[in-house]
Coordinates of C-alpha atoms in Angstrom, one line a residue:
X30 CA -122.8 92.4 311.9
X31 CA -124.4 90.4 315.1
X32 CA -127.7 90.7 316.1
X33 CA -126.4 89.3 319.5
X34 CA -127.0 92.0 322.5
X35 CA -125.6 91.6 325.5
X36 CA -126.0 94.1 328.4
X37 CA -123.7 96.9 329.5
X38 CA -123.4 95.2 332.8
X39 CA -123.7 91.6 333.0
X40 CA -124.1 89.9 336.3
X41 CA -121.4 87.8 337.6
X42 CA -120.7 84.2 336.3
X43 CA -121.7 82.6 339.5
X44 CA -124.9 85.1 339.7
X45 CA -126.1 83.8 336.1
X46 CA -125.3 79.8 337.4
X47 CA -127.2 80.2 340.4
X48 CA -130.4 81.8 338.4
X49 CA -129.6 78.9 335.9
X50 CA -130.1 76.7 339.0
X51 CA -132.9 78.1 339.8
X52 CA -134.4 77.9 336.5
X53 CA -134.5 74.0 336.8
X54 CA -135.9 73.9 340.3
X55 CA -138.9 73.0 341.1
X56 CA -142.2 71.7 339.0
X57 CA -141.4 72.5 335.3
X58 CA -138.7 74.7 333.9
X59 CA -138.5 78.3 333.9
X60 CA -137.7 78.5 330.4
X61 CA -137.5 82.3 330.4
X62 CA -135.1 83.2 332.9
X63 CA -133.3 80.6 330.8
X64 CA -133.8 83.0 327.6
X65 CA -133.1 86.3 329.6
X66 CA -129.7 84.8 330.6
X67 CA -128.0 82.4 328.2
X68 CA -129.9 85.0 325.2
X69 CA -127.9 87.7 325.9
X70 CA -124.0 86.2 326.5
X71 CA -121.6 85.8 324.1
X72 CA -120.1 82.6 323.3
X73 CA -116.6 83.5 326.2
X74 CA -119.4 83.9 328.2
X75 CA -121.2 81.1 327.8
X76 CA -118.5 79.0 328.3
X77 CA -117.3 80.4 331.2
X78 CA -121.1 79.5 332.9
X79 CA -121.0 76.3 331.7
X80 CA -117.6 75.6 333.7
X81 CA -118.3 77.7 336.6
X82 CA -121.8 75.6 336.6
X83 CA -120.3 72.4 336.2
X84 CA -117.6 73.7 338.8
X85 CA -120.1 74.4 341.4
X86 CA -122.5 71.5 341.1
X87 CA -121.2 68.8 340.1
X88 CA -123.3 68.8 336.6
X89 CA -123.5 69.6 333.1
X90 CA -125.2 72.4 332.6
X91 CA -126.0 71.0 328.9
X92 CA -127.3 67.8 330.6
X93 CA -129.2 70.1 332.8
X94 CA -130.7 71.6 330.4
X95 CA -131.0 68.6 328.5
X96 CA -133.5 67.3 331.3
X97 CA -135.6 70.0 331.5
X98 CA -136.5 71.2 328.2
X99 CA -137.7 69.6 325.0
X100 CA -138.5 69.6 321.4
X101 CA -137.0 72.8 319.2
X102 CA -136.9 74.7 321.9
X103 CA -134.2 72.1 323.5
X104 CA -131.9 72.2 320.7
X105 CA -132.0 75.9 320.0
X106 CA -131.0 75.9 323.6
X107 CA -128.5 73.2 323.7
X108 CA -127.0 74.2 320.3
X109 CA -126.3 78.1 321.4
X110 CA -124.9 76.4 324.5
X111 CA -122.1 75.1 322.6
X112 CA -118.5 76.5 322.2
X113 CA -118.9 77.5 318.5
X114 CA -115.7 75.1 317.3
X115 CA -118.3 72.5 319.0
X116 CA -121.1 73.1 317.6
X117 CA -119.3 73.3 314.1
X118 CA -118.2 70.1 315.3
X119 CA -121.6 68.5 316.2
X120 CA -123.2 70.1 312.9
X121 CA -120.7 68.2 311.0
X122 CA -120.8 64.8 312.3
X123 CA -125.1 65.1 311.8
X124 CA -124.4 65.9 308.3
X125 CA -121.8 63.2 307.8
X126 CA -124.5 60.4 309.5
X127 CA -127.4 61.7 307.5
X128 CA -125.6 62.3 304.1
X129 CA -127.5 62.9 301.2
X130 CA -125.9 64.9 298.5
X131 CA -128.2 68.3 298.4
X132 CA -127.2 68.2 302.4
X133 CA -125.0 70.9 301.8
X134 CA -124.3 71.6 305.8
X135 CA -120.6 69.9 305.3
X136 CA -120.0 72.6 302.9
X137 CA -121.6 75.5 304.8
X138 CA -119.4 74.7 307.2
X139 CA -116.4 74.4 305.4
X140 CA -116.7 77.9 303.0
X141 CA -118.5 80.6 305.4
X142 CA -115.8 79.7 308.6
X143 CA -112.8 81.4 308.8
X144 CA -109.4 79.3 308.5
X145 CA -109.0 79.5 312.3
X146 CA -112.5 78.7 312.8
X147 CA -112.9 75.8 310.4
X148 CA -109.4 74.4 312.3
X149 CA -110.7 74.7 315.5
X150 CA -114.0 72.7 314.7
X151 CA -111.9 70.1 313.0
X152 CA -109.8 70.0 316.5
X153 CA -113.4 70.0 318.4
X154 CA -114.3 67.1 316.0
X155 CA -111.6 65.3 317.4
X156 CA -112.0 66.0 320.7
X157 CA -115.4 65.1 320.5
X158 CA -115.6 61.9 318.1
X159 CA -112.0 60.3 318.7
X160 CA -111.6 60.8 315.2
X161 CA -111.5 63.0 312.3
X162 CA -113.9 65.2 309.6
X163 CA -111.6 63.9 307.3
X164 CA -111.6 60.5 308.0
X165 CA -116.2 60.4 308.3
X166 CA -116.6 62.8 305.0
X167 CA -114.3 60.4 302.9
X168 CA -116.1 56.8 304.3
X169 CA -119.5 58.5 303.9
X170 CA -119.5 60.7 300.4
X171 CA -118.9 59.3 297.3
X172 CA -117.8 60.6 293.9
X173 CA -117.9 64.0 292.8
X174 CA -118.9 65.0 296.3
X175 CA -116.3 63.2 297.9
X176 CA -114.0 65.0 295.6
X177 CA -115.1 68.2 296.4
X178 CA -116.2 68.0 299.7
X179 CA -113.1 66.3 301.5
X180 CA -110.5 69.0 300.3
X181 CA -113.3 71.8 301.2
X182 CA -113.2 70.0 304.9
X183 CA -109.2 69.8 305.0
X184 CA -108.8 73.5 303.8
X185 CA -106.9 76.1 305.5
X186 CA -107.2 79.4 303.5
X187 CA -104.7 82.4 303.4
X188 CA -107.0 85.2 304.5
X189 CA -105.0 88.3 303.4
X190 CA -107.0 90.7 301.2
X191 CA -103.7 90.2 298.6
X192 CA -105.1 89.3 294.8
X193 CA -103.0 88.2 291.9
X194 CA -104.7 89.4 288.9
X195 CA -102.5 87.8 286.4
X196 CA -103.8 84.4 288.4
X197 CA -107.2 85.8 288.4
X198 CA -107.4 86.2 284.3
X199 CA -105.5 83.1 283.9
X200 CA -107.8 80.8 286.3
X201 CA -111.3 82.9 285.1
X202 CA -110.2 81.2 281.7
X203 CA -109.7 77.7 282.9
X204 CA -112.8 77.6 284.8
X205 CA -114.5 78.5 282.2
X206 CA -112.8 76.4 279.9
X207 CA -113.5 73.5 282.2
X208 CA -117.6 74.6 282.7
X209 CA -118.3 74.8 279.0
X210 CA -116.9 71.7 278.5
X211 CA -119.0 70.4 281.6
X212 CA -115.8 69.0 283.2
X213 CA -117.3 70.3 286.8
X214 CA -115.3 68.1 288.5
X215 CA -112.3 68.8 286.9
X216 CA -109.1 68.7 289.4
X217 CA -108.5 72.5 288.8
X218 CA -112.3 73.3 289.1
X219 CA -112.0 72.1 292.7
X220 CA -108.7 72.9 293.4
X221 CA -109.3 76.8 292.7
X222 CA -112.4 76.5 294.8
X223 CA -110.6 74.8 297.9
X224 CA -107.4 76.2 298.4
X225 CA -107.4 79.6 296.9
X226 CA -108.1 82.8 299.4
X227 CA -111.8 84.2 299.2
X228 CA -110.2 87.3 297.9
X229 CA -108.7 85.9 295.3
X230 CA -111.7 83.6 294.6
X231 CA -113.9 86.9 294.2
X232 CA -111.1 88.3 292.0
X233 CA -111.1 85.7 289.5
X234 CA -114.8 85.0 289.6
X235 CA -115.2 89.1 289.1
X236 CA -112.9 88.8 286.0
X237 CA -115.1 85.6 284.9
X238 CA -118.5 88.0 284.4
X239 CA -116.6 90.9 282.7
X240 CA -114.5 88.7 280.5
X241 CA -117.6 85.9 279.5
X242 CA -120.9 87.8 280.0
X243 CA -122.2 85.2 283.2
X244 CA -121.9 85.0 286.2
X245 CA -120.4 81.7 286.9
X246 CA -123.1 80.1 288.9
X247 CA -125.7 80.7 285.9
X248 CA -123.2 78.9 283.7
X249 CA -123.2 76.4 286.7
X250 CA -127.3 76.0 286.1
X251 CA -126.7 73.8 282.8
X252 CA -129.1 71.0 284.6
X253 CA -130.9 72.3 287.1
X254 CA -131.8 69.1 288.6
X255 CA -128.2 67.7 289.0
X256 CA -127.2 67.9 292.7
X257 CA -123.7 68.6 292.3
X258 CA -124.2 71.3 290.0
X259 CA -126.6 72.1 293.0
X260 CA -123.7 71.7 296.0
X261 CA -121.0 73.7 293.5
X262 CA -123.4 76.9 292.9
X263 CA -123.7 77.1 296.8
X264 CA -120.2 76.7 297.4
X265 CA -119.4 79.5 295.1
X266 CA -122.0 81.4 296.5
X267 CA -120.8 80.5 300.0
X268 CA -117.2 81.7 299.4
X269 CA -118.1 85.1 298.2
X270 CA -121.6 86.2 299.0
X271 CA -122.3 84.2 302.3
X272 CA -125.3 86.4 303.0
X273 CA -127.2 85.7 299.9
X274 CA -126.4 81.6 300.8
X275 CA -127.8 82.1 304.1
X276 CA -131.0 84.1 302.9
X277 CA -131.7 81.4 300.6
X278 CA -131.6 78.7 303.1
X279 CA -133.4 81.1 305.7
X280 CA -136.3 81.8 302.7
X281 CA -136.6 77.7 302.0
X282 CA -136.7 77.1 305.9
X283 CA -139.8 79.4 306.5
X284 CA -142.1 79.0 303.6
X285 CA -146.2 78.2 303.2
X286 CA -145.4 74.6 303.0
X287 CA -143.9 74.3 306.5
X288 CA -140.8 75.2 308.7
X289 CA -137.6 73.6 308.6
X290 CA -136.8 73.7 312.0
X291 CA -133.3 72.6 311.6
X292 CA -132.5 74.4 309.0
X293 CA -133.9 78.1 311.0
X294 CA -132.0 76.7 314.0
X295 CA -128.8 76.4 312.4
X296 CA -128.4 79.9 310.9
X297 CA -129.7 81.8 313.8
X298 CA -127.5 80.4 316.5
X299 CA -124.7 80.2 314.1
X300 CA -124.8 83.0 312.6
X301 CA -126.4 85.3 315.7
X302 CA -122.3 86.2 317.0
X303 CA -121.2 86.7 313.2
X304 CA -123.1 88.6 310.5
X305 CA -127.1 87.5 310.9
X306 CA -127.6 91.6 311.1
X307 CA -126.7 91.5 307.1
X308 CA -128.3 88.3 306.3
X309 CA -131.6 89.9 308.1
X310 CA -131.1 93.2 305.9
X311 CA -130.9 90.5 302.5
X312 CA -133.9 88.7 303.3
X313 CA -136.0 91.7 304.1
X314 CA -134.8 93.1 300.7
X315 CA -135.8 89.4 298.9
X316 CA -138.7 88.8 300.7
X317 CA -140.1 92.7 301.2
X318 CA -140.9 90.8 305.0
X319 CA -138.3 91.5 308.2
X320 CA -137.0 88.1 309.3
X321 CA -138.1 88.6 312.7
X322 CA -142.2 89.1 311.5
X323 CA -141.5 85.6 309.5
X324 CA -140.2 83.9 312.3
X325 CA -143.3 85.3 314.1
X326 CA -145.6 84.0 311.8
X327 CA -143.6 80.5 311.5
X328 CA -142.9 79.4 315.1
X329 CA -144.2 79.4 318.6
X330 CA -143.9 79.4 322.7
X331 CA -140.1 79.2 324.1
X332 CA -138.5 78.2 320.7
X333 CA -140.0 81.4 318.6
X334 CA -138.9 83.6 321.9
X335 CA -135.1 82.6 322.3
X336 CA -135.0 82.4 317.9
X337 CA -136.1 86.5 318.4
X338 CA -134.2 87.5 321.2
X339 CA -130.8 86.3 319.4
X340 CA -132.2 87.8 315.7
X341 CA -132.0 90.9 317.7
X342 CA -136.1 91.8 317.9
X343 CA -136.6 94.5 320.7
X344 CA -139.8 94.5 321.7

């Protein structure tokens, strides 16, 4: 469920470009008109401003914004601004210039999008980078990640709830044929992982706990210091309990030894249109703390306003 609320009646496109106008006249910014408008529209909607705006005068409405705001607060902004597909997109190419292998954005993106959605931001990337996803996750991973990541990237996943349970007992037993004997990045291990449908992923890693006591990401935890050990757990958890990824990276983000800014950033205005409703309801069940009173306690000014207003907080 979205925690995104957008009013019964919204005021027309060229209405919300001329407040957005005059939001960036004048001495200073007025950062929460910006908030009350581009807070509460949807992602058609959003794009529809930002070409009516650009339509009408002449600019960018990111660049506008660009100009006039700064610091978290100006890439909240400028990242919720973005067509999803490109902000996928700009995500991606971030993770592929920064790589390190517990940056596990690449696969974020790749397992909690839906087939459509991933293919779109690969067609974004393009767009965007005059080249492709493929082409920057192969020249800057190596090794196992390489190997996992690049067909993750490339994948295009039936979405039907159909299982095959004879496939499901007979891939449960390779897997964990393959995990005992710490092959983890066998060719099959990856291959179920990549291709194979998130329902019949579930199916199979369902049969997995009922036929060999684990669940396979605690057979997964042989080293807990290995990092692809690490990427694989998240991937799995990714494919079939997004929510619980997202909680984890939400709990890590706001903790007593500082905020992860990018990190908070990412899964709110990501995630805000989708399911952040349900990742809200797991966190407060981990943590025994709503997610809006933690980003309260973690952030400040414009940045912790916008952050509550798309988590849904009503004052």
């Amino acid at each position: 469920m979205a925690t995104l609320t957008v009013p019964t009646t919204v005021p027309s496109v060229s209405e919300d470009c001329e407040q957005l106008r005059k939001a960036f006249s004048g001495w200073g910014a007025n950062e929460g008109l910006i908030i009350d408008i581009l807070g509460h529209r949807n992602a058609e909607q959003r794009n529809l401003i930002r070409k009516t705006y650009a339509e009408t005068y002449g600019e960018d409405l990111l660049k506008a914004l660009d100009k006039e705001l700064s610091n978290d607060f100006e890439r909240l902004v400028l990242l919720w601004a973005l067509d999803p597909a490109e902000r996928d997109a700009l995500l991606a190419n971030e993770a592929t210039k920064r790589w390190t292998s517990s940056n596990q954005v690449l696969m974020e993106i790749a397992c909690t999008r839906s087939a459509n959605q991933l293919l779109h931001a690969r067609q974004a990337y393009h767009a965007r980078y005059k080249k492709s996803l493929e082409e920057d996750v192969a020249h800057h991973t190596t090794g196992d990640f390489r190997k996992l990541l690049l067909p993750l990237v490339s994948s295009y996943r039936y979405e039907g709830e159909e299982v095959n349970m004879t496939l499901a007992k007979t891939e449960a037993k390779l897997l964990h044929e393959k995990i005992s004997d710490k092959a983890y990045s066998d060719d099959d291990v990856i291959r179920v992982l990549a291709t194979r449908s998130k329902a019949q992923i579930n199916a199979t890693l369902n049969h997995y706990k009922n036929e060999y006591g684990n669940d396979i990401n605690k057979d997964l935890k042989a080293d807990p210091k290995d990092e692809f050990l690490a990427l694989l757990r998240s991937t799995v958890k990714c494919l079939v309990y997004p929510e619980k990824y997202f909680e984890k990276v939400l709990r890590l983000a706001i903790n007593r030894r500082g905020t992860d800014e990018g990190a908070l950033t990412r899964v709110v205005c990501t995630r805000a249109e989708v399911d952040l409703k349900i990742i809200a309801d797991e966190y407060q069940r981990r943590n025994s703390v709503p997610l809006t009173r933690a980003i309260v306690k973690d952030t400040h000014g414009d940045y912790e306003k916008l952050l509550l207003v798309l988590a849904g907080h009503v004052e």
